[in-house]
mmCIF file with all atom_site columns, C-alpha atoms in Angstrom:
data_model
loop_
_atom_site.group_PDB
_atom_site.id
_atom_site.type_symbol
_atom_site.label_atom_id
_atom_site.label_alt_id
_atom_site.label_comp_id
_atom_site.label_asym_id
_atom_site.label_entity_id
_atom_site.label_seq_id
_atom_site.pdbx_PDB_ins_code
_atom_site.Cartn_x
_atom_site.Cartn_y
_atom_site.Cartn_z
_atom_site.occupancy
_atom_site.B_iso_or_equiv
_atom_site.pdbx_formal_charge
_atom_site.auth_seq_id
_atom_site.auth_comp_id
_atom_site.auth_asym_id
_atom_site.auth_atom_id
_atom_site.pdbx_PDB_model_num
ATOM 1   C CA . UNK W 1 1   ? 2.384   0.502   15.213  1.00 0.00 ? 1   UNK W CA 1
ATOM 2   C CA . UNK W 1 2   ? 4.713   3.457   15.599  1.00 0.00 ? 2   UNK W CA 1
ATOM 3   C CA . UNK W 1 3   ? 2.721   6.621   14.807  1.00 0.00 ? 3   UNK W CA 1
ATOM 4   C CA . UNK W 1 4   ? 5.820   8.544   13.712  1.00 0.00 ? 4   UNK W CA 1
ATOM 5   C CA . UNK W 1 5   ? 6.583   5.856   11.111  1.00 0.00 ? 5   UNK W CA 1
ATOM 6   C CA . UNK W 1 6   ? 3.029   6.119   9.778   1.00 0.00 ? 6   UNK W CA 1
ATOM 7   C CA . UNK W 1 7   ? 3.307   9.905   9.529   1.00 0.00 ? 7   UNK W CA 1
ATOM 8   C CA . UNK W 1 8   ? 6.638   9.569   7.727   1.00 0.00 ? 8   UNK W CA 1
ATOM 9   C CA . UNK W 1 9   ? 5.199   7.019   5.302   1.00 0.00 ? 9   UNK W CA 1
ATOM 10  C CA . UNK W 1 10  ? 2.233   9.257   4.523   1.00 0.00 ? 10  UNK W CA 1
ATOM 11  C CA . UNK W 1 11  ? 4.361   12.382  4.079   1.00 0.00 ? 11  UNK W CA 1
ATOM 12  C CA . UNK W 1 12  ? 5.140   11.488  0.458   1.00 0.00 ? 12  UNK W CA 1
ATOM 13  C CA . UNK W 1 13  ? 2.494   12.175  -2.187  1.00 0.00 ? 13  UNK W CA 1
ATOM 14  C CA . UNK W 1 14  ? 3.239   9.013   -4.177  1.00 0.00 ? 14  UNK W CA 1
ATOM 15  C CA . UNK W 1 15  ? 3.096   6.750   -1.114  1.00 0.00 ? 15  UNK W CA 1
ATOM 16  C CA . UNK W 1 16  ? -0.184  8.336   -0.086  1.00 0.00 ? 16  UNK W CA 1
ATOM 17  C CA . UNK W 1 17  ? -1.473  7.799   -3.632  1.00 0.00 ? 17  UNK W CA 1
ATOM 18  C CA . UNK W 1 18  ? -0.486  4.113   -3.518  1.00 0.00 ? 18  UNK W CA 1
ATOM 19  C CA . UNK W 1 19  ? -2.414  3.661   -0.285  1.00 0.00 ? 19  UNK W CA 1
ATOM 20  C CA . UNK W 1 20  ? -5.445  5.388   -1.801  1.00 0.00 ? 20  UNK W CA 1
ATOM 21  C CA . UNK W 1 21  ? -5.294  3.220   -4.943  1.00 0.00 ? 21  UNK W CA 1
ATOM 22  C CA . UNK W 1 22  ? -5.027  0.055   -2.861  1.00 0.00 ? 22  UNK W CA 1
ATOM 23  C CA . UNK W 1 23  ? -8.276  0.957   -1.118  1.00 0.00 ? 23  UNK W CA 1
ATOM 24  C CA . UNK W 1 24  ? -10.134 0.168   -4.362  1.00 0.00 ? 24  UNK W CA 1
ATOM 25  C CA . UNK W 1 25  ? -7.598  -1.695  -6.515  1.00 0.00 ? 25  UNK W CA 1
ATOM 26  C CA . UNK W 1 26  ? -10.109 -2.801  -9.144  1.00 0.00 ? 26  UNK W CA 1
ATOM 27  C CA . UNK W 1 27  ? -10.696 0.863   -10.057 1.00 0.00 ? 27  UNK W CA 1
ATOM 28  C CA . UNK W 1 28  ? -7.001  1.612   -10.547 1.00 0.00 ? 28  UNK W CA 1
ATOM 29  C CA . UNK W 1 29  ? -5.213  -1.532  -11.734 1.00 0.00 ? 29  UNK W CA 1
ATOM 30  C CA . UNK W 1 30  ? -5.583  -4.246  -14.341 1.00 0.00 ? 30  UNK W CA 1
ATOM 31  C CA . UNK W 1 31  ? -5.448  -7.544  -12.413 1.00 0.00 ? 31  UNK W CA 1
ATOM 32  C CA . UNK W 1 32  ? -3.029  -10.359 -13.036 1.00 0.00 ? 32  UNK W CA 1
ATOM 33  C CA . UNK W 1 33  ? -4.855  -13.368 -14.436 1.00 0.00 ? 33  UNK W CA 1
ATOM 34  C CA . UNK W 1 34  ? -6.423  -15.407 -11.658 1.00 0.00 ? 34  UNK W CA 1
ATOM 35  C CA . UNK W 1 35  ? -5.596  -12.869 -8.915  1.00 0.00 ? 35  UNK W CA 1
ATOM 36  C CA . UNK W 1 36  ? -8.323  -11.291 -6.795  1.00 0.00 ? 36  UNK W CA 1
ATOM 37  C CA . UNK W 1 37  ? -6.813  -7.895  -6.056  1.00 0.00 ? 37  UNK W CA 1
ATOM 38  C CA . UNK W 1 38  ? -9.075  -7.355  -3.033  1.00 0.00 ? 38  UNK W CA 1
ATOM 39  C CA . UNK W 1 39  ? -7.918  -10.584 -1.371  1.00 0.00 ? 39  UNK W CA 1
ATOM 40  C CA . UNK W 1 40  ? -4.343  -10.899 -2.668  1.00 0.00 ? 40  UNK W CA 1
ATOM 41  C CA . UNK W 1 41  ? -3.310  -7.384  -3.695  1.00 0.00 ? 41  UNK W CA 1
ATOM 42  C CA . UNK W 1 42  ? -1.421  -5.827  -6.578  1.00 0.00 ? 42  UNK W CA 1
ATOM 43  C CA . UNK W 1 43  ? 2.109   -6.482  -7.714  1.00 0.00 ? 43  UNK W CA 1
ATOM 44  C CA . UNK W 1 44  ? 4.939   -3.948  -7.812  1.00 0.00 ? 44  UNK W CA 1
ATOM 45  C CA . UNK W 1 45  ? 4.900   -3.884  -11.619 1.00 0.00 ? 45  UNK W CA 1
ATOM 46  C CA . UNK W 1 46  ? 1.280   -2.739  -11.579 1.00 0.00 ? 46  UNK W CA 1
ATOM 47  C CA . UNK W 1 47  ? 2.108   0.121   -9.219  1.00 0.00 ? 47  UNK W CA 1
ATOM 48  C CA . UNK W 1 48  ? 5.265   0.960   -11.188 1.00 0.00 ? 48  UNK W CA 1
ATOM 49  C CA . UNK W 1 49  ? 3.265   1.286   -14.393 1.00 0.00 ? 49  UNK W CA 1
ATOM 50  C CA . UNK W 1 50  ? 0.626   3.462   -12.730 1.00 0.00 ? 50  UNK W CA 1
ATOM 51  C CA . UNK W 1 51  ? 3.143   5.811   -11.078 1.00 0.00 ? 51  UNK W CA 1
ATOM 52  C CA . UNK W 1 52  ? 5.434   5.911   -14.127 1.00 0.00 ? 52  UNK W CA 1
ATOM 53  C CA . UNK W 1 53  ? 8.473   5.525   -11.869 1.00 0.00 ? 53  UNK W CA 1
ATOM 54  C CA . UNK W 1 54  ? 11.311  3.038   -11.699 1.00 0.00 ? 54  UNK W CA 1
ATOM 55  C CA . UNK W 1 55  ? 10.641  -0.290  -10.058 1.00 0.00 ? 55  UNK W CA 1
ATOM 56  C CA . UNK W 1 56  ? 13.359  0.341   -7.478  1.00 0.00 ? 56  UNK W CA 1
ATOM 57  C CA . UNK W 1 57  ? 11.696  3.599   -6.368  1.00 0.00 ? 57  UNK W CA 1
ATOM 58  C CA . UNK W 1 58  ? 8.271   1.971   -6.165  1.00 0.00 ? 58  UNK W CA 1
ATOM 59  C CA . UNK W 1 59  ? 9.719   -0.996  -4.262  1.00 0.00 ? 59  UNK W CA 1
ATOM 60  C CA . UNK W 1 60  ? 11.277  1.418   -1.786  1.00 0.00 ? 60  UNK W CA 1
ATOM 61  C CA . UNK W 1 61  ? 7.948   3.230   -1.352  1.00 0.00 ? 61  UNK W CA 1
ATOM 62  C CA . UNK W 1 62  ? 6.121   -0.057  -0.790  1.00 0.00 ? 62  UNK W CA 1
ATOM 63  C CA . UNK W 1 63  ? 8.770   -1.113  1.725   1.00 0.00 ? 63  UNK W CA 1
ATOM 64  C CA . UNK W 1 64  ? 8.281   2.117   3.687   1.00 0.00 ? 64  UNK W CA 1
ATOM 65  C CA . UNK W 1 65  ? 4.507   1.594   3.732   1.00 0.00 ? 65  UNK W CA 1
ATOM 66  C CA . UNK W 1 66  ? 5.014   -2.005  4.863   1.00 0.00 ? 66  UNK W CA 1
ATOM 67  C CA . UNK W 1 67  ? 7.436   -1.066  7.671   1.00 0.00 ? 67  UNK W CA 1
ATOM 68  C CA . UNK W 1 68  ? 4.873   1.483   8.883   1.00 0.00 ? 68  UNK W CA 1
ATOM 69  C CA . UNK W 1 69  ? 2.304   -1.342  9.005   1.00 0.00 ? 69  UNK W CA 1
ATOM 70  C CA . UNK W 1 70  ? 0.019   0.212   6.402   1.00 0.00 ? 70  UNK W CA 1
ATOM 71  C CA . UNK W 1 71  ? 0.300   -2.584  3.841   1.00 0.00 ? 71  UNK W CA 1
ATOM 72  C CA . UNK W 1 72  ? 0.821   -6.353  3.876   1.00 0.00 ? 72  UNK W CA 1
ATOM 73  C CA . UNK W 1 73  ? 2.518   -8.611  1.356   1.00 0.00 ? 73  UNK W CA 1
ATOM 74  C CA . UNK W 1 74  ? 1.848   -12.036 -0.069  1.00 0.00 ? 74  UNK W CA 1
ATOM 75  C CA . UNK W 1 75  ? 4.305   -13.919 -2.255  1.00 0.00 ? 75  UNK W CA 1
ATOM 76  C CA . UNK W 1 76  ? 2.865   -16.084 -5.044  1.00 0.00 ? 76  UNK W CA 1
ATOM 77  C CA . UNK W 1 77  ? 5.414   -17.632 -7.367  1.00 0.00 ? 77  UNK W CA 1
ATOM 78  C CA . UNK W 1 78  ? 7.803   -14.940 -8.541  1.00 0.00 ? 78  UNK W CA 1
ATOM 79  C CA . UNK W 1 79  ? 5.445   -12.080 -7.658  1.00 0.00 ? 79  UNK W CA 1
ATOM 80  C CA . UNK W 1 80  ? 4.945   -10.219 -4.397  1.00 0.00 ? 80  UNK W CA 1
ATOM 81  C CA . UNK W 1 81  ? 1.499   -8.694  -3.983  1.00 0.00 ? 81  UNK W CA 1
ATOM 82  C CA . UNK W 1 82  ? 0.664   -5.718  -1.791  1.00 0.00 ? 82  UNK W CA 1
ATOM 83  C CA . UNK W 1 83  ? -2.617  -4.812  -0.134  1.00 0.00 ? 83  UNK W CA 1
ATOM 84  C CA . UNK W 1 84  ? -3.733  -2.467  2.595   1.00 0.00 ? 84  UNK W CA 1
ATOM 85  C CA . UNK W 1 85  ? -3.530  -3.567  6.210   1.00 0.00 ? 85  UNK W CA 1
ATOM 86  C CA . UNK W 1 86  ? -7.009  -2.405  7.172   1.00 0.00 ? 86  UNK W CA 1
ATOM 87  C CA . UNK W 1 87  ? -6.614  -3.438  10.806  1.00 0.00 ? 87  UNK W CA 1
ATOM 88  C CA . UNK W 1 88  ? -3.510  -1.276  11.286  1.00 0.00 ? 88  UNK W CA 1
ATOM 89  C CA . UNK W 1 89  ? -5.085  1.614   9.378   1.00 0.00 ? 89  UNK W CA 1
ATOM 90  C CA . UNK W 1 90  ? -8.074  1.475   11.750  1.00 0.00 ? 90  UNK W CA 1
ATOM 91  C CA . UNK W 1 91  ? -5.708  1.365   14.744  1.00 0.00 ? 91  UNK W CA 1
ATOM 92  C CA . UNK W 1 92  ? -3.963  4.466   13.454  1.00 0.00 ? 92  UNK W CA 1
ATOM 93  C CA . UNK W 1 93  ? -7.306  6.231   12.892  1.00 0.00 ? 93  UNK W CA 1
ATOM 94  C CA . UNK W 1 94  ? -8.286  5.512   16.514  1.00 0.00 ? 94  UNK W CA 1
ATOM 95  C CA . UNK W 1 95  ? -4.912  6.805   17.714  1.00 0.00 ? 95  UNK W CA 1
ATOM 96  C CA . UNK W 1 96  ? -5.251  9.927   15.570  1.00 0.00 ? 96  UNK W CA 1
ATOM 97  C CA . UNK W 1 97  ? -8.799  10.629  16.817  1.00 0.00 ? 97  UNK W CA 1
ATOM 98  C CA . UNK W 1 98  ? -8.043  10.001  20.475  1.00 0.00 ? 98  UNK W CA 1
ATOM 99  C CA . UNK W 1 99  ? -4.527  11.408  20.835  1.00 0.00 ? 99  UNK W CA 1
ATOM 100 C CA . UNK W 1 100 ? -4.363  14.375  18.478  1.00 0.00 ? 100 UNK W CA 1
#
């Protein structure tokens, strides 16, 4: 985990919102049939609809969050699902509390 990358990823309101929504996906998204959003995640189209942005912008935001280590992906069929990387988020929280 590179702390500067995490700070950069969180410096955008929409990316921060995505991370907050993914904390409790069942409160913010309608699930795909047969998909447990807690275990698998949400797909880019679900986030795109919620943010009311283009899919390319949302994909870029998700990519930034993934590179920072804040989210993980899982590919099922033609869909890629995104969920929080709780382990890395905890690591960052420890860093933040101990170093800053």
